[in-house]
Amino acid sequence: MAAAPGSPAHRAAKSCKKQRTVKRQTGIYTYQEPPHSNSDDDTGEEKAESHDPEQIFQNIQYQKEIMSNIRCRPWPMRQKLRALRQAKEIVLKYEGRLTRTRGYQAAGAELWKKFIRLAYNFVVIFIPWEMRIKKIESHFGSGVASYFIFLRWLFGINIVLTIMTGAFVVLPELLAGAPFGSTVSKTIPKEHIASAQDLDTIWSLGGYLQYSVLFYGYYGRDRKIGKAGYRLPLAYFLVGMAVFAYSFIILLKKMAKNSRMSLASASDENYTFCWRLFCAWDYLIGNPEAAESKAAAIVNSIREAILEEQEKKKSKNLAVTISLRIIANILVLLSLAGSIYIIYFVVDRSQRLERTKKELTLWEKNEVSVVVSLITMIAPSAFELVAALEMYHPRTTLRFQLARVLVLYLGNLYSLIIALLDKVDSMSVTDSDVNNNASNSTTSLATNTLSKDNNLTIPGVQIKRNGFVTIEEHHTQGLTVSDSLVNQTISFNTQNPQDQCWETYVGQEMLKLSIIDMIFTVASILLIDFFRGLCVRYLSDCWCWDLESKFPEYGEFKIAENVLHLVYNQGMIWMGAFFSPCLPAFNVLKLIGLMYLRSWAVLTCNVPHQQVFRASRSNNFYLAMLLFMLFLCMLPTIFAIARYKPSLSCGPFSGQEKIYDIVSETIQNDFPTWFNTVITYISSPVVVLPALLLLFMLIYYLQSIARSLKFTNNQLRMKIQTERTEDKKKVVQMAVARIQNLDANDKRPEQETDIISQESSVRSSTPRKNGSVLNFESPVSKGTRIQTISQSVPQAVPSTDVVRPANATPTTSTSLTAAPSVSSVQKPRNDHITNRYPSVVHRSASELCKTKPYTPVTFKKPTEDVHSDPLFRKAIRQVNSDALGAGAPVLLGCRPYATRYFLVNENESHKKSLRSASRFQRHFRKEESGDIIELYPRHVRRYVVQTPRQMYSPHPSEDEEDEEELEREFMNRSHRPHSLSDLRPAPRFYIGDRTDGHILMSKDLARVHYKSWDDGFELDLDRHPYVYKKVHLNYPEPRVKPKSKQKLEQSLTESDSISIESSSDPQNSSNDQYIQVIHTKEKYPKSGAKLTKKKSKNSVDLSMSEPNELVCSNV
Amino acid sequence: MHGRYHEMAPNVVPMDYTKDPDVKLPMQLIINMPELKENPFKERIVSSFSEDGEGSLSFNDFVDMFSVLSEMAPRELKAIYAFKIYDFNTDNFICKADLEKTLNKLTREELTEEEITLVCEKVIEEADMDGDGKLGFADFENMISKAPDFLRYYFKKRVSCTLAGIF
């Protein structure tokens, strides 16, 4: 695995010190491996040769990093395990040297993490229905599962509501309240006691149920109950309010969380097709049927997208569809109005029936709720039919459908509650009359007539089931005999208080509605899903068409409608919770039943909806509906509480003017007086108005902040977008440039091949490849190249500065090459890099032949050695053998490969300098005819400069800037080539076998090579400044090695800076090392004796070093 | 985890893994797991996790697969493997041929030729940043990172619980 000694990249990521040690210590072995980039492989090697504590520390840090994010690495598991083991080992081994405590801390953290994980796993067991939901999810995808998760969430809310009401209202009443039958409001009237246990009475929630904790009427009116003095009425009121408050808070919290999530992932729809393709499959699906329908859904969605795409091009001027949509909307409105009217009518009729008939049939009793439930069941299907008319986009259709169904549900609930409140209205009116009568037990005739009149004016609203008859009687008689009327009224009064409890009535109705709704849901699941499924599955074999795929099919699981149904259900609960404290408890049971039934039905006989509504957990749509529902359901309750007088004879608030009076009363009576005064102050307009104002201001402020944030958000998004498009453009440009270069490359080798007949077979593949890579990174035109060069000179003031731009540029170049696939294709990129190296060298070599043939040779040879390219070697040798004779012609042709042959030549025989010198001349002559004159001055200038410098700067500590300037001056002066005579000294150095000469040669030669190499580069049209700089950058480093002893701070700083720069970019650093080693190799064979000499001869070395530095800085 | 691995081929896989035996299960067994059975890319999933590229998984690969598919795996990791999965010819690019294969697998070859080509063109047009006519990983990751429900559709919970103990 990765523990291979390679990965200089990773090493590069270490410190600069590290870098240096590597430089010093590494022999060739580092370079046996191609420069791997990046952390692709890696880890635990780093045997940390040095014992520098900081380095060890860094190593440990690094290994820890590996350990911490090993899960995030795309390695095979085996590799991961090994890496982890290794990293742990290393950390253990070295950490002891530094600190153990840190290790203990880490161990503790690890232990804690493990414990948390265990606890989490344990807790998962207790999440209700977790496994069931997962199972559904795995069969039907997350769309269906989201319904169940929503259901579970609602279940949780209802549990809390149940606990609230149960603990603070129901239980105290049961434990400490007056027992059943003790008071009037808690006893069943005598007339009803006989039928109190009848099924239909129970069914209509009368009888015993009516006089139980289920409903408002049962709760006692005593201000304090039990020994502890529990204030039940106050608790009742507060809990009623707390139910709403809690629901609001939890809903808003959830919504805020969701919207944060969805906002975070909100993005512009740029990738419709991509997402539909790559993100379409639900990886959770494990059921063949679900898979099939999912595939169908994907087909649908893709077709849809295609259609949409085509739709965009088309203009929508279809009058037919518009008219159809108008018709459809009218139809929907009509049906909505119709359903509302029907409900109102039914409520009205039931009231009339109650008035006219003594005994109501079962149907008549439950008419209202049955009708409401029927409408809620049928109307959505009708809407669906209507929606087909509209020909909207399926998603829009779904939205419309949902909105309509929601409106329908709301309309139903509202018409019901309004009808009920109407009734309550009339009830309370009669109540008040009756109470008037009752209170004035000494009834005067006037009041009697008044009450009578009242009764007469509103006969229709007297809906008491049993009291009705008496009133009717009283009507007939009351006109004549007033005394009897009074008696009657009194008797009536004593009889009826329990029945007049409108709160109980509303609660009853709501509970009834809920029950009926549950029954209908169960029935529909059984009928529509289960039996249909059964029929379809078992009858399809003996039927004349395929039942499974044609007409009845299997029932679909309509997520959206089902979720809406849940919302509706919850709305009913909220509406009735105040009047029937046990409603949440009932709802809990209902939801549990629903959970099991639905999940069973889904798993056995449903198929997922074809057009899956993407209802993720982070989707706020359901929650928004729920919130809407909550608000609208809260309104009637609040209205009833604020508007109506509580029933006189039942419930905890009887006798009060308004229900909320209980609060003020409690404050007045049970709190200290100062609190009372405080409250009065607070509630006075003086405080309330400013507070309201402040609130408004706060809202406005927050909103404006939100708006501005949104604005900046949009701006940032725009910025990103433009940047992205710019990136796109850039990349496209690069691609174009690359293509051009490729073309150019293809041409060049062709020209060459015919001349180099022998080598071509071996080499033809490599140069082309290399060339392409090189061109890859050099899309810059000639003109710009020259510019950059001229810039680089002034930049190159101190050596560090030289390094920096040089370092920076290769980075960009590499990034450019790798741009199409930055992080993904590490391996290929590595190949590129490895290839690039030889390519650079080759190219340079090939170029060199034009300017200065000899110099590159020394440089090149080691390079090849390092690369250990056997093919190349062979080729070179081959050339070598016969090129000795054929050297000249090759040179004349200025073929790139000629150089290669020289190089071998040179390497093998140092003494063949004479020939080389001659070649030199010829070559230059040759070049003069060429068109690259501007390169000459530099080249020559080098030589001119060289001599003065040796005299000029005997001290290594000399400020290089001065020299730099000087050199520049020289450069300016010496534009024209000084002719070949100037050039000769260089070869002469080489020829000279004396010690001085030798040293000079080795040194200068390298420099000269460099020069020439650069020049050679410049010759090339595509030559890239980056490459040029890179080369130049690398030059200074060799200097460090042979002279590490003599070199003073300068070299140190320089190398430091280099490594600092390089550490930032692993790629780059690898380059550094690479070339640097080439140099050392180059040096070693030649300077065996030279090194010893150097030590003795400091002066010479110093003088040597100067020019070297200058060269590097100058370039 | 190992239980699952074991039960697929009880006679091949030893219960005792302390000696680190070199056992591999062929792809045919793996793709019949209920988690993968219906997945149109099951072969790709398995083979992109197998070390030998043939599709047979050692236990390590098996664990690896589920750790990536699990809920807890980071998004980047998922993206890397998703890219591998969609890259049918393993050339490190999602080219048109890959897209066509993906589409055909996904839709069970229900789309017509024109539709497929249209979709492929659209996909490349949308996601291809460098204009080379195919999707590199950078393109893919960029695209996938903006998808709203990529993560959600790409995990398995059950396995993650058992897997958590390994690291």
PDB file of N, CA and C in Angstrom, chain A residues 1-3 7 10 41-46 62-63 66 70 73 75 79 82-84 86-87 90:
ATOM      1  N   MET A   1       0.813  -1.195   0.000  1.00  0.00           N
ATOM      2  CA  MET A   1       0.000   0.000   0.000  1.00  0.00           C
ATOM      3  C   MET A   1       0.842   1.238   0.000  1.00  0.00           C
ATOM      4  N   ALA A   2       0.353   2.155   0.638  1.00  0.00           N
ATOM      5  CA  ALA A   2       0.894   3.470   0.395  1.00  0.00           C
ATOM      6  C   ALA A   2       2.134   3.779   1.170  1.00  0.00           C
ATOM      7  N   ALA A   3       2.493   2.917   2.017  1.00  0.00           N
ATOM      8  CA  ALA A   3       3.621   3.237   2.865  1.00  0.00           C
ATOM      9  C   ALA A   3       4.909   3.317   2.073  1.00  0.00           C
ATOM     10  N   SER A   7       5.802   9.463  -2.246  1.00  0.00           N
ATOM     11  CA  SER A   7       4.971  10.507  -1.679  1.00  0.00           C
ATOM     12  C   SER A   7       5.770  11.678  -1.176  1.00  0.00           C
ATOM     13  N   HIS A  10       3.519  14.451   0.198  1.00  0.00           N
ATOM     14  CA  HIS A  10       3.112  14.458   1.591  1.00  0.00           C
ATOM     15  C   HIS A  10       4.243  15.012   2.428  1.00  0.00           C
ATOM     16  N   ASP A  41      -1.988   8.625  -1.432  1.00  0.00           N
ATOM     17  CA  ASP A  41      -1.507   7.496  -0.760  1.00  0.00           C
ATOM     18  C   ASP A  41      -0.866   8.022   0.428  1.00  0.00           C
ATOM     19  N   ASP A  42      -0.317   7.271   1.139  1.00  0.00           N
ATOM     20  CA  ASP A  42       0.386   7.978   2.124  1.00  0.00           C
ATOM     21  C   ASP A  42       0.635   7.451   3.425  1.00  0.00           C
ATOM     22  N   THR A  43       0.505   7.898   4.355  1.00  0.00           N
ATOM     23  CA  THR A  43       0.601   7.744   5.731  1.00  0.00           C
ATOM     24  C   THR A  43       1.884   7.282   6.146  1.00  0.00           C
ATOM     25  N   GLY A  44       1.830   6.363   6.879  1.00  0.00           N
ATOM     26  CA  GLY A  44       2.787   6.151   7.788  1.00  0.00           C
ATOM     27  C   GLY A  44       4.182   6.053   7.501  1.00  0.00           C
ATOM     28  N   GLU A  45       4.637   6.157   6.380  1.00  0.00           N
ATOM     29  CA  GLU A  45       6.056   6.162   6.169  1.00  0.00           C
ATOM     30  C   GLU A  45       6.608   7.269   7.007  1.00  0.00           C
ATOM     31  N   GLU A  46       7.410   8.058   6.666  1.00  0.00           N
ATOM     32  CA  GLU A  46       7.915   9.067   7.547  1.00  0.00           C
ATOM     33  C   GLU A  46       8.542   8.380   8.689  1.00  0.00           C
ATOM     34  N   TYR A  62       0.163  15.019  12.137  1.00  0.00           N
ATOM     35  CA  TYR A  62      -0.271  14.535  10.837  1.00  0.00           C
ATOM     36  C   TYR A  62      -0.943  13.179  10.966  1.00  0.00           C
ATOM     37  N   GLN A  63      -0.308  12.324  11.739  1.00  0.00           N
ATOM     38  CA  GLN A  63      -0.873  10.990  11.894  1.00  0.00           C
ATOM     39  C   GLN A  63      -2.219  11.058  12.591  1.00  0.00           C
ATOM     40  N   ILE A  66      -4.758  11.932  10.219  1.00  0.00           N
ATOM     41  CA  ILE A  66      -5.135  10.759   9.442  1.00  0.00           C
ATOM     42  C   ILE A  66      -6.134   9.929  10.211  1.00  0.00           C
ATOM     43  N   ILE A  70      -9.948   9.396   8.767  1.00  0.00           N
ATOM     44  CA  ILE A  70      -9.673   8.272   7.879  1.00  0.00           C
ATOM     45  C   ILE A  70     -10.946   7.772   7.213  1.00  0.00           C
ATOM     46  N   ARG A  73     -11.670   9.101   3.713  1.00  0.00           N
ATOM     47  CA  ARG A  73     -10.753   8.917   2.593  1.00  0.00           C
ATOM     48  C   ARG A  73     -11.231   7.806   1.696  1.00  0.00           C
ATOM     49  N   TRP A  75     -10.246   5.318   0.329  1.00  0.00           N
ATOM     50  CA  TRP A  75      -9.357   4.190   0.139  1.00  0.00           C
ATOM     51  C   TRP A  75     -10.122   2.912   0.358  1.00  0.00           C
ATOM     52  N   GLN A  79      -6.615  -0.754   3.101  1.00  0.00           N
ATOM     53  CA  GLN A  79      -5.640   0.326   3.187  1.00  0.00           C
ATOM     54  C   GLN A  79      -5.936   1.206   4.387  1.00  0.00           C
ATOM     55  N   ARG A  82      -4.817  -0.452   7.527  1.00  0.00           N
ATOM     56  CA  ARG A  82      -3.378  -0.471   7.692  1.00  0.00           C
ATOM     57  C   ARG A  82      -2.864   0.924   8.022  1.00  0.00           C
ATOM     58  N   ALA A  83      -3.397   1.871   7.320  1.00  0.00           N
ATOM     59  CA  ALA A  83      -2.969   3.242   7.573  1.00  0.00           C
ATOM     60  C   ALA A  83      -3.261   3.630   9.007  1.00  0.00           C
ATOM     61  N   LEU A  84      -4.414   3.215   9.437  1.00  0.00           N
ATOM     62  CA  LEU A  84      -4.823   3.564  10.791  1.00  0.00           C
ATOM     63  C   LEU A  84      -3.892   2.915  11.800  1.00  0.00           C
ATOM     64  N   GLN A  86      -0.918   1.902  11.384  1.00  0.00           N
ATOM     65  CA  GLN A  86       0.411   2.472  11.295  1.00  0.00           C
ATOM     66  C   GLN A  86       0.460   3.829  11.988  1.00  0.00           C
ATOM     67  N   ALA A  87      -0.556   4.606  11.691  1.00  0.00           N
ATOM     68  CA  ALA A  87      -0.594   5.944  12.280  1.00  0.00           C
ATOM     69  C   ALA A  87      -0.633   5.844  13.785  1.00  0.00           C
ATOM     70  N   ILE A  90       2.774   4.924  15.151  1.00  0.00           N
ATOM     71  CA  ILE A  90       3.718   6.027  15.139  1.00  0.00           C
ATOM     72  C   ILE A  90       3.410   7.003  16.247  1.00  0.00           C
TER      73      ILE A  90
END
